[in-house]
Amino acid sequence: MSARLALPLLNGAEATFECTFGRGCDGKCCQNGRPGLYDDEQKRIKKHLKKILPMLRPAARKVIEEHGIITRRVREGLPLAPVIGGWCVFFNEGCVLHKLGAAEGDKYRYKPIQCSLFPLLPDDDGNWYVRQHGYKNEPWDLFCLAPSNSNVPAVESLQEEMALAASLSKPSRKPASRNGKHRG
């Protein structure tokens, strides 16, 4: 690709990715997904709960009403969103936070940054890459992370996510690599 990428990717030359949500995938990245929530993300979600709650599954709504939007579990210094019935509490035939933001003109408005960036991840040195089966010991076996399941170059399909990652100027807002080390 001759154009300068918004974000250099370690495996950008060979990575493929195509989100097939609604076209064979029912949102597997949200199954047992427990995104960590930064303080500002928690505040934004809490501020708009009146709009969010009616969109949730009944069991998820009950969990949030009784226990809030985070659990006592912490990963990489961030409290985690609850899981109910095997799915992220914000999942209801897709991400409720994504759907609400998109309806308001910004699909990232309410969505946690680590969900918004998927499948991009920085490594321990702060270099970004596309999560793929067989690359950097990727543990997740999602269909969309298998290079053989798509002919779409990730550098084409992930332009918005790459631009979002490139815009993260504060190192504290970059999600930690899978081994939990934050980059400075």
mmCIF file of C-alpha atoms in Angstrom, residues 13-178:
data_model
loop_
_atom_site.group_PDB
_atom_site.id
_atom_site.type_symbol
_atom_site.label_atom_id
_atom_site.label_comp_id
_atom_site.label_asym_id
_atom_site.label_seq_id
_atom_site.Cartn_x
_atom_site.Cartn_y
_atom_site.Cartn_z
ATOM 1 C CA ALA A 13 1.397 -6.002 5.248
ATOM 2 C CA GLU A 14 -0.075 -9.443 5.835
ATOM 3 C CA ALA A 15 -2.971 -9.062 8.306
ATOM 4 C CA THR A 16 -6.536 -9.550 7.097
ATOM 5 C CA PHE A 17 -9.696 -8.681 8.964
ATOM 6 C CA GLU A 18 -13.377 -8.394 8.214
ATOM 7 C CA CYS A 19 -16.013 -7.966 10.906
ATOM 8 C CA THR A 20 -18.882 -10.261 9.995
ATOM 9 C CA PHE A 21 -21.233 -9.264 12.797
ATOM 10 C CA GLY A 22 -24.768 -9.794 11.548
ATOM 11 C CA ARG A 23 -23.441 -11.784 8.588
ATOM 12 C CA GLY A 24 -22.664 -15.059 10.321
ATOM 13 C CA CYS A 25 -21.181 -13.749 13.550
ATOM 14 C CA ASP A 26 -23.437 -13.011 16.487
ATOM 15 C CA GLY A 27 -20.901 -10.863 18.325
ATOM 16 C CA LYS A 28 -18.440 -13.408 19.677
ATOM 17 C CA CYS A 29 -16.042 -10.646 20.739
ATOM 18 C CA CYS A 30 -18.700 -9.638 23.297
ATOM 19 C CA GLN A 31 -19.201 -13.175 24.585
ATOM 20 C CA ASN A 32 -17.620 -13.332 28.016
ATOM 21 C CA GLY A 33 -16.181 -9.945 27.133
ATOM 22 C CA ARG A 34 -15.260 -7.941 30.177
ATOM 23 C CA PRO A 35 -13.980 -4.590 28.990
ATOM 24 C CA GLY A 36 -12.083 -2.489 31.465
ATOM 25 C CA LEU A 37 -13.659 0.917 31.959
ATOM 26 C CA TYR A 38 -11.671 4.107 32.511
ATOM 27 C CA ASP A 39 -13.156 6.645 34.946
ATOM 28 C CA ASP A 40 -14.334 8.965 32.162
ATOM 29 C CA GLU A 41 -16.006 6.030 30.369
ATOM 30 C CA GLN A 42 -17.789 5.043 33.577
ATOM 31 C CA LYS A 43 -18.981 8.625 34.112
ATOM 32 C CA ARG A 44 -20.235 8.960 30.535
ATOM 33 C CA ILE A 45 -22.139 5.654 30.691
ATOM 34 C CA LYS A 46 -23.633 6.466 34.109
ATOM 35 C CA LYS A 47 -24.679 9.925 32.910
ATOM 36 C CA HIS A 48 -26.637 8.351 30.039
ATOM 37 C CA LEU A 49 -28.006 5.260 31.804
ATOM 38 C CA LYS A 50 -31.603 6.407 31.283
ATOM 39 C CA LYS A 51 -31.050 6.000 27.527
ATOM 40 C CA ILE A 52 -28.972 2.832 27.857
ATOM 41 C CA LEU A 53 -31.041 0.767 30.307
ATOM 42 C CA PRO A 54 -34.124 0.298 28.083
ATOM 43 C CA MET A 55 -31.889 -1.077 25.321
ATOM 44 C CA LEU A 56 -30.374 -3.815 27.501
ATOM 45 C CA ARG A 57 -31.472 -7.407 27.990
ATOM 46 C CA PRO A 58 -33.768 -7.638 31.050
ATOM 47 C CA ALA A 59 -31.220 -9.650 33.067
ATOM 48 C CA ALA A 60 -28.456 -7.180 32.186
ATOM 49 C CA ARG A 61 -30.651 -4.228 33.141
ATOM 50 C CA LYS A 62 -31.328 -5.861 36.519
ATOM 51 C CA VAL A 63 -27.613 -6.444 37.167
ATOM 52 C CA ILE A 64 -26.779 -2.818 36.414
ATOM 53 C CA GLU A 65 -29.687 -1.473 38.463
ATOM 54 C CA GLU A 66 -28.689 -3.615 41.449
ATOM 55 C CA HIS A 67 -24.886 -3.627 41.220
ATOM 56 C CA GLY A 68 -23.789 -0.887 38.816
ATOM 57 C CA ILE A 69 -21.799 -0.939 35.583
ATOM 58 C CA ILE A 70 -18.550 -2.329 36.999
ATOM 59 C CA THR A 71 -17.608 -5.333 39.083
ATOM 60 C CA ARG A 72 -14.993 -5.699 41.797
ATOM 61 C CA ARG A 73 -12.825 -7.532 39.285
ATOM 62 C CA VAL A 74 -9.888 -5.523 37.991
ATOM 63 C CA ARG A 75 -7.618 -6.209 35.023
ATOM 64 C CA GLU A 76 -4.624 -4.062 34.185
ATOM 65 C CA GLY A 77 -5.746 -1.505 36.750
ATOM 66 C CA LEU A 78 -9.247 -1.064 35.323
ATOM 67 C CA PRO A 79 -12.525 -2.254 36.845
ATOM 68 C CA LEU A 80 -14.376 -4.607 34.524
ATOM 69 C CA ALA A 81 -17.910 -4.464 33.149
ATOM 70 C CA PRO A 82 -20.115 -7.346 34.310
ATOM 71 C CA VAL A 83 -20.969 -10.409 32.263
ATOM 72 C CA ILE A 84 -24.477 -11.852 32.469
ATOM 73 C CA GLY A 85 -25.606 -15.003 30.724
ATOM 74 C CA GLY A 86 -22.163 -15.379 29.160
ATOM 75 C CA TRP A 87 -22.256 -11.979 27.430
ATOM 76 C CA CYS A 88 -21.012 -8.484 28.231
ATOM 77 C CA VAL A 89 -23.729 -6.662 30.132
ATOM 78 C CA PHE A 90 -23.917 -4.091 27.308
ATOM 79 C CA PHE A 91 -24.602 -6.715 24.625
ATOM 80 C CA ASN A 92 -28.109 -7.114 23.212
ATOM 81 C CA GLU A 93 -28.033 -8.329 19.607
ATOM 82 C CA GLY A 94 -24.955 -6.161 19.236
ATOM 83 C CA CYS A 95 -23.285 -3.604 21.458
ATOM 84 C CA VAL A 96 -25.898 -1.284 22.940
ATOM 85 C CA LEU A 97 -23.256 1.392 23.539
ATOM 86 C CA HIS A 98 -22.195 1.227 19.881
ATOM 87 C CA LYS A 99 -25.801 1.339 18.632
ATOM 88 C CA LEU A 100 -26.729 4.311 20.821
ATOM 89 C CA GLY A 101 -23.610 6.250 19.830
ATOM 90 C CA ALA A 102 -24.170 5.491 16.134
ATOM 91 C CA ALA A 103 -27.780 6.684 16.389
ATOM 92 C CA GLU A 104 -26.430 9.950 17.827
ATOM 93 C CA GLY A 105 -23.778 10.296 15.109
ATOM 94 C CA ASP A 106 -20.681 8.891 16.878
ATOM 95 C CA LYS A 107 -20.433 5.122 17.291
ATOM 96 C CA TYR A 108 -17.526 5.546 19.719
ATOM 97 C CA ARG A 109 -19.299 8.019 22.030
ATOM 98 C CA TYR A 110 -20.160 5.506 24.782
ATOM 99 C CA LYS A 111 -18.139 2.451 23.769
ATOM 100 C CA PRO A 112 -15.074 1.548 25.891
ATOM 101 C CA ILE A 113 -11.807 2.294 24.110
ATOM 102 C CA GLN A 114 -10.618 -1.303 24.165
ATOM 103 C CA CYS A 115 -13.818 -2.374 22.403
ATOM 104 C CA SER A 116 -13.594 0.497 19.924
ATOM 105 C CA LEU A 117 -10.049 -0.464 18.941
ATOM 106 C CA PHE A 118 -10.677 -4.200 18.463
ATOM 107 C CA PRO A 119 -8.808 -6.024 16.907
ATOM 108 C CA LEU A 120 -5.922 -3.544 17.259
ATOM 109 C CA LEU A 121 -3.604 -3.871 20.230
ATOM 110 C CA PRO A 122 -0.275 -2.291 21.184
ATOM 111 C CA ASP A 123 2.587 -4.598 22.141
ATOM 112 C CA ASP A 124 4.915 -4.068 25.107
ATOM 113 C CA ASP A 125 6.964 -1.570 23.094
ATOM 114 C CA GLY A 126 3.920 0.498 22.101
ATOM 115 C CA ASN A 127 3.856 -0.794 18.524
ATOM 116 C CA TRP A 128 0.377 -1.533 17.214
ATOM 117 C CA TYR A 129 -0.647 -4.749 15.497
ATOM 118 C CA VAL A 130 -3.763 -6.565 14.305
ATOM 119 C CA ARG A 131 -4.692 -9.511 16.489
ATOM 120 C CA GLN A 132 -4.473 -12.632 14.309
ATOM 121 C CA HIS A 133 -4.313 -16.377 14.950
ATOM 122 C CA GLY A 134 -0.656 -17.368 15.131
ATOM 123 C CA TYR A 135 0.659 -13.821 15.619
ATOM 124 C CA LYS A 136 2.240 -12.874 18.965
ATOM 125 C CA ASN A 137 0.706 -15.968 20.581
ATOM 126 C CA GLU A 138 -2.863 -14.721 20.087
ATOM 127 C CA PRO A 139 -4.986 -16.760 22.522
ATOM 128 C CA TRP A 140 -8.430 -15.890 21.152
ATOM 129 C CA ASP A 141 -9.779 -18.223 18.477
ATOM 130 C CA LEU A 142 -12.405 -15.923 16.988
ATOM 131 C CA PHE A 143 -13.368 -16.562 13.368
ATOM 132 C CA CYS A 144 -12.532 -12.967 12.414
ATOM 133 C CA LEU A 145 -8.967 -13.296 13.732
ATOM 134 C CA ALA A 146 -8.102 -16.139 11.349
ATOM 135 C CA PRO A 147 -6.285 -14.697 8.324
ATOM 136 C CA SER A 148 -7.614 -17.529 6.158
ATOM 137 C CA ASN A 149 -11.205 -16.395 6.727
ATOM 138 C CA SER A 150 -10.881 -13.061 4.934
ATOM 139 C CA ASN A 151 -9.221 -11.640 1.850
ATOM 140 C CA VAL A 152 -9.755 -8.066 3.061
ATOM 141 C CA PRO A 153 -6.493 -6.376 4.076
ATOM 142 C CA ALA A 154 -6.764 -5.127 7.651
ATOM 143 C CA VAL A 155 -5.211 -1.806 6.643
ATOM 144 C CA GLU A 156 -8.306 -1.251 4.481
ATOM 145 C CA SER A 157 -11.023 -2.598 6.781
ATOM 146 C CA LEU A 158 -9.681 -1.021 9.980
ATOM 147 C CA GLN A 159 -9.151 2.578 8.828
ATOM 148 C CA GLU A 160 -11.455 4.043 11.503
ATOM 149 C CA GLU A 161 -9.922 1.967 14.284
ATOM 150 C CA MET A 162 -6.412 2.865 13.116
ATOM 151 C CA ALA A 163 -7.272 6.575 13.092
ATOM 152 C CA LEU A 164 -8.749 6.263 16.581
ATOM 153 C CA ALA A 165 -5.611 4.495 17.861
ATOM 154 C CA ALA A 166 -3.384 7.133 16.239
ATOM 155 C CA SER A 167 -5.381 9.873 17.982
ATOM 156 C CA LEU A 168 -4.656 8.489 21.443
ATOM 157 C CA SER A 169 -2.095 11.013 22.556
ATOM 158 C CA LYS A 170 -2.134 10.163 26.261
ATOM 159 C CA PRO A 171 -0.252 6.917 26.943
ATOM 160 C CA SER A 172 -2.606 6.202 29.862
ATOM 161 C CA ARG A 173 -5.463 5.833 27.378
ATOM 162 C CA LYS A 174 -3.730 3.141 25.366
ATOM 163 C CA PRO A 175 -4.984 -0.276 26.350
ATOM 164 C CA ALA A 176 -2.378 -2.459 27.973
ATOM 165 C CA SER A 177 -0.869 -5.305 26.046
ATOM 166 C CA ARG A 178 -2.121 -8.743 26.968
#
